[in-house]
């Protein structure tokens, strides 16, 4: 079992959704798990339930991030934290774009920079990046979210090159729709928004669950060390990517006015 090769994990986005479920599984597998997110109360609760070590950190704050992780020897790094938005670049604020890039991309890169050299020197490590089908396919979704997730896809492949010759495994898990808080957060994050998001995005659908995601991660880690599971694209059976759009010619704006 490859889990027995590893002793320590670091999981971002640990206070909710997939990240919290991943912390639970890795802790059950016997690893010391460092759980990173901003919500102190939720991390304390998670720590109580799982024995995880909480790190209250804003991933966009590189100084704070460095202070928390620079002394750690991390065997399994799970880059799970992520934010999304409704709409697209046409209705984005300056902050929307910065936050999407800072959490989904810059934070992931900074953390990888901090953790990967230790893995290389110990010849031991597994990086798991949670991307999205938004990084692979074009469909209605936020432009910047798609762009950051496409970058996560590319980074995952590039890390294999960066660490060639060392026993560092890199797995990209690329999910379709999963039942978490992400859509509720997009809609404002209030309890009402969470309920509204549940109705809009989950009710009546057979979405993936966080358990489905954790089982995929478990599989990728549990393969023998000479096996690298590069990418797992996982969608609900009833969700299909693609759908080419060919719009009819629109009247010119001056013709409409
Ligand atoms: N759910 C889906 O349908 C779906 C589909 C494809 C891909 N994904 C991806 O899956 C990953 C997990 O998402 P999820 O669905 O589990 O979302 P979620 O339930 O909304 O959880 C998001 C997590 O990210 C953390 N986070 C956000 N901003 C942060 C920041 N500045 N610093 C530190 N942590 C931060 C949040 O913690 P705090 O608020 O406590 O900081 C939370 O723990 C994301 O990368 C997402 O893009 C999700």
CSV table of C-alpha atoms and ligand atoms in Angstrom, one decimal:
chain,number,residue,atom,x,y,z
A,1,UNK,CA,0.0,0.0,0.0
A,2,UNK,CA,1.4,3.3,-1.0
A,3,UNK,CA,-0.2,5.2,1.9
A,4,UNK,CA,2.4,3.5,4.1
A,5,UNK,CA,5.1,5.4,2.3
A,6,UNK,CA,3.7,8.7,3.4
A,7,UNK,CA,3.4,10.2,6.9
A,8,UNK,CA,2.4,13.9,6.4
A,9,UNK,CA,-0.2,15.6,4.2
A,10,UNK,CA,-1.1,19.3,3.6
A,11,UNK,CA,-4.6,20.0,2.3
A,12,UNK,CA,-5.8,23.5,1.2
A,13,UNK,CA,-9.5,24.4,1.1
A,14,UNK,CA,-9.8,22.2,4.2
A,15,UNK,CA,-12.7,24.0,5.9
A,16,UNK,CA,-15.4,22.9,3.5
A,17,UNK,CA,-16.5,20.7,0.6
A,18,UNK,CA,-13.9,18.4,-1.0
A,19,UNK,CA,-11.0,19.6,1.1
A,20,UNK,CA,-12.6,18.8,4.5
A,21,UNK,CA,-13.6,15.3,3.1
A,22,UNK,CA,-10.1,14.7,1.9
A,23,UNK,CA,-8.6,15.7,5.3
A,24,UNK,CA,-11.0,13.1,7.0
A,25,UNK,CA,-9.9,10.3,4.6
A,26,UNK,CA,-6.1,11.1,4.9
A,27,UNK,CA,-6.4,11.2,8.7
A,28,UNK,CA,-8.2,7.8,8.6
A,29,UNK,CA,-5.4,6.5,6.5
A,30,UNK,CA,-3.0,7.3,9.3
A,31,UNK,CA,-1.3,10.5,8.0
A,32,UNK,CA,-0.6,13.6,10.0
A,33,UNK,CA,-2.8,16.1,8.1
A,34,UNK,CA,-2.2,19.8,8.0
A,35,UNK,CA,-5.5,21.5,7.2
A,36,UNK,CA,-5.3,25.0,5.7
A,37,UNK,CA,-8.1,27.5,5.2
A,38,UNK,CA,-9.3,30.9,6.5
A,39,UNK,CA,-12.3,29.8,8.7
A,40,UNK,CA,-10.8,29.3,12.2
A,41,UNK,CA,-14.0,27.8,13.7
A,42,UNK,CA,-14.5,25.2,11.0
A,43,UNK,CA,-10.8,24.2,11.1
A,44,UNK,CA,-11.0,23.8,14.9
A,45,UNK,CA,-14.0,21.6,14.5
A,46,UNK,CA,-12.3,19.5,11.8
A,47,UNK,CA,-9.2,19.2,14.0
A,48,UNK,CA,-11.4,18.0,16.9
A,49,UNK,CA,-13.0,15.3,14.7
A,50,UNK,CA,-9.9,14.1,12.8
A,51,UNK,CA,-6.8,15.1,14.7
A,52,UNK,CA,-5.7,17.3,11.8
A,53,UNK,CA,-3.4,20.3,12.5
A,54,UNK,CA,-5.3,23.5,11.7
A,55,UNK,CA,-3.6,26.4,9.8
A,56,UNK,CA,-5.7,29.5,9.6
A,57,UNK,CA,-4.2,31.0,6.5
A,58,UNK,CA,-5.4,33.2,3.6
A,59,UNK,CA,-3.8,31.5,0.6
A,60,UNK,CA,-3.4,34.8,-1.1
A,61,UNK,CA,-1.1,36.0,1.6
A,62,UNK,CA,2.3,34.5,0.7
A,63,UNK,CA,4.1,35.7,3.7
A,64,UNK,CA,1.6,34.1,6.1
A,65,UNK,CA,1.6,31.0,3.9
A,66,UNK,CA,5.4,30.7,4.1
A,67,UNK,CA,5.4,31.1,7.9
A,68,UNK,CA,3.0,28.2,8.2
A,69,UNK,CA,4.5,25.7,5.8
A,70,UNK,CA,8.3,26.4,5.5
A,71,UNK,CA,9.2,24.1,8.4
A,72,UNK,CA,6.9,21.2,7.3
A,73,UNK,CA,8.1,18.0,5.5
A,74,UNK,CA,5.0,17.4,3.3
A,75,UNK,CA,4.6,14.0,1.6
A,76,UNK,CA,1.2,14.6,0.1
A,77,UNK,CA,0.2,18.1,-1.0
A,78,UNK,CA,-3.5,18.5,-2.0
A,79,UNK,CA,-4.1,21.8,-3.7
A,80,UNK,CA,-7.9,21.9,-3.3
A,81,UNK,CA,-8.8,25.5,-2.3
A,82,UNK,CA,-10.7,27.3,-5.1
A,83,UNK,CA,-13.1,30.1,-5.7
A,84,UNK,CA,-15.5,30.7,-8.6
A,85,UNK,CA,-17.9,33.4,-9.7
A,86,UNK,CA,-21.1,33.7,-11.6
A,87,UNK,CA,-21.2,35.6,-14.9
A,88,UNK,CA,-18.1,36.1,-17.0
A,89,UNK,CA,-15.4,38.7,-17.7
A,90,UNK,CA,-18.1,41.2,-19.0
A,91,UNK,CA,-19.6,41.6,-15.6
A,92,UNK,CA,-16.5,41.1,-13.4
A,93,UNK,CA,-15.0,43.6,-10.9
A,94,UNK,CA,-11.3,44.2,-10.5
A,95,UNK,CA,-11.5,42.2,-7.2
A,96,UNK,CA,-13.3,39.2,-8.9
A,97,UNK,CA,-10.4,38.8,-11.3
A,98,UNK,CA,-7.7,39.2,-8.7
A,99,UNK,CA,-9.3,36.8,-6.2
A,100,UNK,CA,-9.8,34.1,-8.8
A,101,UNK,CA,-6.2,34.3,-10.0
A,102,UNK,CA,-4.8,34.7,-6.5
A,103,UNK,CA,-6.5,31.7,-4.9
A,104,UNK,CA,-6.8,29.3,-7.8
A,105,UNK,CA,-3.5,30.0,-9.4
A,106,UNK,CA,-1.0,32.2,-7.5
A,107,UNK,CA,-1.7,30.5,-4.1
A,108,UNK,CA,-1.3,27.1,-5.7
A,109,UNK,CA,2.0,28.0,-7.3
A,110,UNK,CA,3.4,29.6,-4.2
A,111,UNK,CA,2.5,26.7,-2.0
A,112,UNK,CA,4.0,24.2,-4.6
A,113,UNK,CA,7.2,26.3,-4.7
A,114,UNK,CA,7.4,26.0,-0.9
A,115,UNK,CA,6.7,22.3,-0.6
A,116,UNK,CA,8.1,20.6,-3.7
A,117,UNK,CA,11.9,21.0,-3.1
A,118,UNK,CA,11.5,19.0,0.1
A,119,UNK,CA,9.8,16.2,-1.8
A,120,UNK,CA,12.5,16.2,-4.4
A,121,UNK,CA,15.3,16.1,-1.8
A,122,UNK,CA,13.6,13.2,0.0
A,123,UNK,CA,12.7,11.5,-3.3
A,124,UNK,CA,9.2,11.1,-1.9
A,125,UNK,CA,6.0,13.0,-2.6
A,126,UNK,CA,2.6,13.2,-4.2
A,127,UNK,CA,1.0,16.4,-5.4
A,128,UNK,CA,-2.7,16.3,-6.1
A,129,UNK,CA,-4.2,19.3,-7.8
A,130,UNK,CA,-8.0,19.7,-8.0
A,131,UNK,CA,-8.7,21.4,-11.3
A,132,UNK,CA,-12.1,21.3,-13.1
A,133,UNK,CA,-13.7,20.3,-16.3
A,134,UNK,CA,-13.8,24.1,-16.8
A,135,UNK,CA,-10.1,23.9,-17.5
A,136,UNK,CA,-10.6,21.4,-20.3
A,137,UNK,CA,-13.9,22.3,-22.0
A,138,UNK,CA,-15.6,25.5,-23.0
A,139,UNK,CA,-19.1,26.1,-21.6
A,140,UNK,CA,-21.0,28.8,-19.9
A,141,UNK,CA,-18.9,29.6,-16.8
A,142,UNK,CA,-16.6,32.3,-15.6
A,143,UNK,CA,-13.8,33.2,-18.0
A,144,UNK,CA,-11.2,33.6,-15.4
A,145,UNK,CA,-12.2,30.5,-13.6
A,146,UNK,CA,-11.8,28.5,-16.8
A,147,UNK,CA,-8.4,30.2,-17.4
A,148,UNK,CA,-7.1,29.4,-13.9
A,149,UNK,CA,-8.2,25.8,-14.1
A,150,UNK,CA,-6.6,25.4,-17.5
A,151,UNK,CA,-3.4,26.6,-15.9
A,152,UNK,CA,-3.8,24.1,-13.1
A,153,UNK,CA,-4.1,21.4,-15.8
A,154,UNK,CA,-0.9,22.6,-17.4
A,155,UNK,CA,0.9,23.0,-14.1
A,156,UNK,CA,0.1,19.4,-13.2
A,157,UNK,CA,1.7,18.1,-16.3
A,158,UNK,CA,4.7,20.4,-16.1
A,159,UNK,CA,5.4,19.4,-12.5
A,160,UNK,CA,6.1,15.9,-13.9
A,161,UNK,CA,8.8,17.4,-16.1
A,162,UNK,CA,10.2,19.5,-13.2
A,163,UNK,CA,10.7,16.5,-11.0
A,164,UNK,CA,11.8,13.9,-13.6
A,165,UNK,CA,14.1,11.3,-12.2
A,166,UNK,CA,12.6,11.6,-8.7
A,167,UNK,CA,9.8,9.5,-7.2
A,168,UNK,CA,7.4,12.5,-7.2
A,169,UNK,CA,3.9,11.6,-8.3
A,170,UNK,CA,1.5,14.3,-9.6
A,171,UNK,CA,-2.2,13.7,-10.0
A,172,UNK,CA,-4.8,16.1,-11.5
A,173,UNK,CA,-8.3,15.4,-10.4
A,174,UNK,CA,-10.7,17.1,-12.8
A,175,UNK,CA,-14.3,17.1,-11.5
A,176,UNK,CA,-17.6,18.0,-13.0
A,177,UNK,CA,-20.3,19.2,-10.7
A,178,UNK,CA,-19.8,18.1,-7.0
A,179,UNK,CA,-22.2,18.8,-4.1
A,180,UNK,CA,-20.3,21.4,-2.1
A,181,UNK,CA,-20.6,25.1,-1.0
A,182,UNK,CA,-19.0,26.5,-4.1
A,183,UNK,CA,-22.2,27.7,-5.9
A,184,UNK,CA,-23.7,29.1,-2.7
A,185,UNK,CA,-20.5,31.1,-2.1
A,186,UNK,CA,-20.8,32.4,-5.6
A,187,UNK,CA,-24.3,33.6,-4.8
A,188,UNK,CA,-23.1,35.5,-1.7
A,189,UNK,CA,-22.4,32.8,0.9
A,190,UNK,CA,-25.4,33.7,3.2
A,191,UNK,CA,-27.6,30.8,4.5
A,192,UNK,CA,-30.3,32.0,2.0
A,193,UNK,CA,-27.8,32.0,-0.9
A,194,UNK,CA,-26.7,28.4,0.1
A,195,UNK,CA,-30.3,27.3,0.0
A,196,UNK,CA,-30.9,29.0,-3.3
A,197,UNK,CA,-27.8,27.5,-4.8
A,198,UNK,CA,-28.8,24.1,-3.7
A,199,UNK,CA,-32.2,24.5,-5.4
A,200,UNK,CA,-30.6,25.8,-8.6
A,201,UNK,CA,-27.6,23.6,-9.0
A,202,UNK,CA,-28.2,20.4,-7.1
A,203,UNK,CA,-31.9,19.7,-6.5
A,204,UNK,CA,-33.1,17.1,-9.0
A,205,UNK,CA,-29.6,16.4,-10.3
A,206,UNK,CA,-27.4,13.4,-9.6
A,207,UNK,CA,-24.2,15.3,-8.9
A,208,UNK,CA,-21.0,13.9,-7.7
A,209,UNK,CA,-20.5,13.8,-3.9
A,210,UNK,CA,-17.3,14.6,-1.9
A,211,UNK,CA,-17.1,10.9,-1.3
A,212,UNK,CA,-16.7,10.2,-5.0
A,213,UNK,CA,-13.8,12.7,-5.1
A,214,UNK,CA,-12.2,11.3,-2.0
A,215,UNK,CA,-12.4,7.8,-3.4
A,216,UNK,CA,-10.6,9.0,-6.6
A,217,UNK,CA,-7.8,10.6,-4.5
A,218,UNK,CA,-7.5,7.5,-2.4
A,219,UNK,CA,-7.1,5.3,-5.5
A,220,UNK,CA,-4.4,7.6,-7.0
A,221,UNK,CA,-2.4,7.6,-3.8
A,222,UNK,CA,-2.9,3.9,-3.0
A,223,UNK,CA,-1.4,2.7,-6.3
A,224,UNK,CA,2.2,1.5,-5.9
A,225,UNK,CA,4.9,4.2,-6.0
A,226,UNK,CA,6.1,3.3,-9.4
A,227,UNK,CA,2.6,4.1,-10.8
A,228,UNK,CA,1.6,7.7,-11.5
A,229,UNK,CA,-2.1,8.4,-12.1
A,230,UNK,CA,-1.7,11.6,-14.1
A,231,UNK,CA,-5.3,12.7,-14.5
A,232,UNK,CA,-8.7,11.6,-13.4
A,233,UNK,CA,-11.6,13.4,-15.2
A,234,UNK,CA,-14.7,12.6,-13.2
A,235,UNK,CA,-18.2,13.7,-14.1
A,236,UNK,CA,-21.7,12.8,-13.1
A,237,UNK,CA,-23.1,10.3,-15.6
A,238,UNK,CA,-25.9,12.7,-16.5
A,239,UNK,CA,-23.5,15.7,-17.1
A,240,UNK,CA,-22.0,15.9,-20.6
A,241,UNK,CA,-19.3,18.4,-21.7
A,242,UNK,CA,-19.3,20.2,-25.0
A,243,UNK,CA,-22.2,21.6,-26.9
A,244,UNK,CA,-21.1,23.7,-29.8
A,245,UNK,CA,-22.9,27.1,-30.0
A,246,UNK,CA,-23.5,28.7,-33.4
A,247,UNK,CA,-25.6,31.8,-33.0
A,248,UNK,CA,-27.5,33.5,-35.8
A,249,UNK,CA,-26.2,36.8,-37.1
A,250,UNK,CA,-27.3,39.6,-34.7
A,251,UNK,CA,-28.5,43.0,-36.0
A,252,UNK,CA,-25.8,45.7,-35.6
A,253,UNK,CA,-26.3,47.8,-32.5
A,254,UNK,CA,-27.1,50.9,-34.5
A,255,UNK,CA,-29.8,49.0,-36.4
A,256,UNK,CA,-31.5,48.1,-33.1
A,257,UNK,CA,-31.4,51.6,-31.7
B,1,LIG,N1,-18.0,21.8,-6.5
B,1,LIG,C1,-17.8,21.7,-7.8
B,1,LIG,O1,-18.8,21.4,-8.5
B,1,LIG,C2,-16.4,21.7,-8.4
B,1,LIG,C3,-16.3,21.3,-9.7
B,1,LIG,C4,-15.0,21.4,-10.3
B,1,LIG,C5,-13.9,21.8,-9.5
B,1,LIG,N2,-14.1,22.2,-8.3
B,1,LIG,C6,-12.9,22.7,-7.5
B,1,LIG,O2,-12.8,21.9,-6.4
B,1,LIG,C7,-12.0,22.6,-5.4
B,1,LIG,C8,-12.8,22.5,-4.0
B,1,LIG,O3,-14.0,23.2,-4.2
B,1,LIG,P1,-15.3,22.9,-3.4
B,1,LIG,O4,-16.4,22.6,-4.4
B,1,LIG,O5,-15.1,21.9,-2.3
B,1,LIG,O6,-15.6,24.4,-2.8
B,1,LIG,P2,-16.1,24.9,-1.4
B,1,LIG,O7,-17.0,24.0,-0.7
B,1,LIG,O8,-16.6,26.3,-1.7
B,1,LIG,O9,-14.7,25.1,-0.6
B,1,LIG,C9,-13.8,26.0,-1.0
B,1,LIG,C10,-12.6,25.9,0.0
B,1,LIG,O10,-11.6,26.9,-0.4
B,1,LIG,C11,-11.1,27.6,0.7
B,1,LIG,N3,-10.7,29.0,0.3
B,1,LIG,C12,-11.3,29.9,-0.5
B,1,LIG,N4,-10.6,31.0,-0.6
B,1,LIG,C13,-9.5,30.8,0.2
B,1,LIG,C14,-8.4,31.6,0.6
B,1,LIG,N5,-8.3,32.9,0.1
B,1,LIG,N6,-7.4,31.1,1.4
B,1,LIG,C15,-7.6,29.9,1.9
B,1,LIG,N7,-8.6,29.0,1.6
B,1,LIG,C16,-9.5,29.5,0.8
B,1,LIG,C17,-12.4,27.7,1.6
B,1,LIG,O11,-12.0,28.0,2.9
B,1,LIG,P3,-12.2,29.3,3.7
B,1,LIG,O12,-13.4,30.1,3.2
B,1,LIG,O13,-12.3,28.9,5.1
B,1,LIG,O14,-10.9,30.1,3.5
B,1,LIG,C18,-13.0,26.3,1.4
B,1,LIG,O15,-12.4,25.5,2.3
B,1,LIG,C19,-11.9,24.0,-5.9
B,1,LIG,O16,-10.6,24.2,-6.5
B,1,LIG,C20,-13.0,24.1,-7.0
B,1,LIG,O17,-12.6,25.0,-8.0
B,1,LIG,C21,-15.3,22.2,-7.7
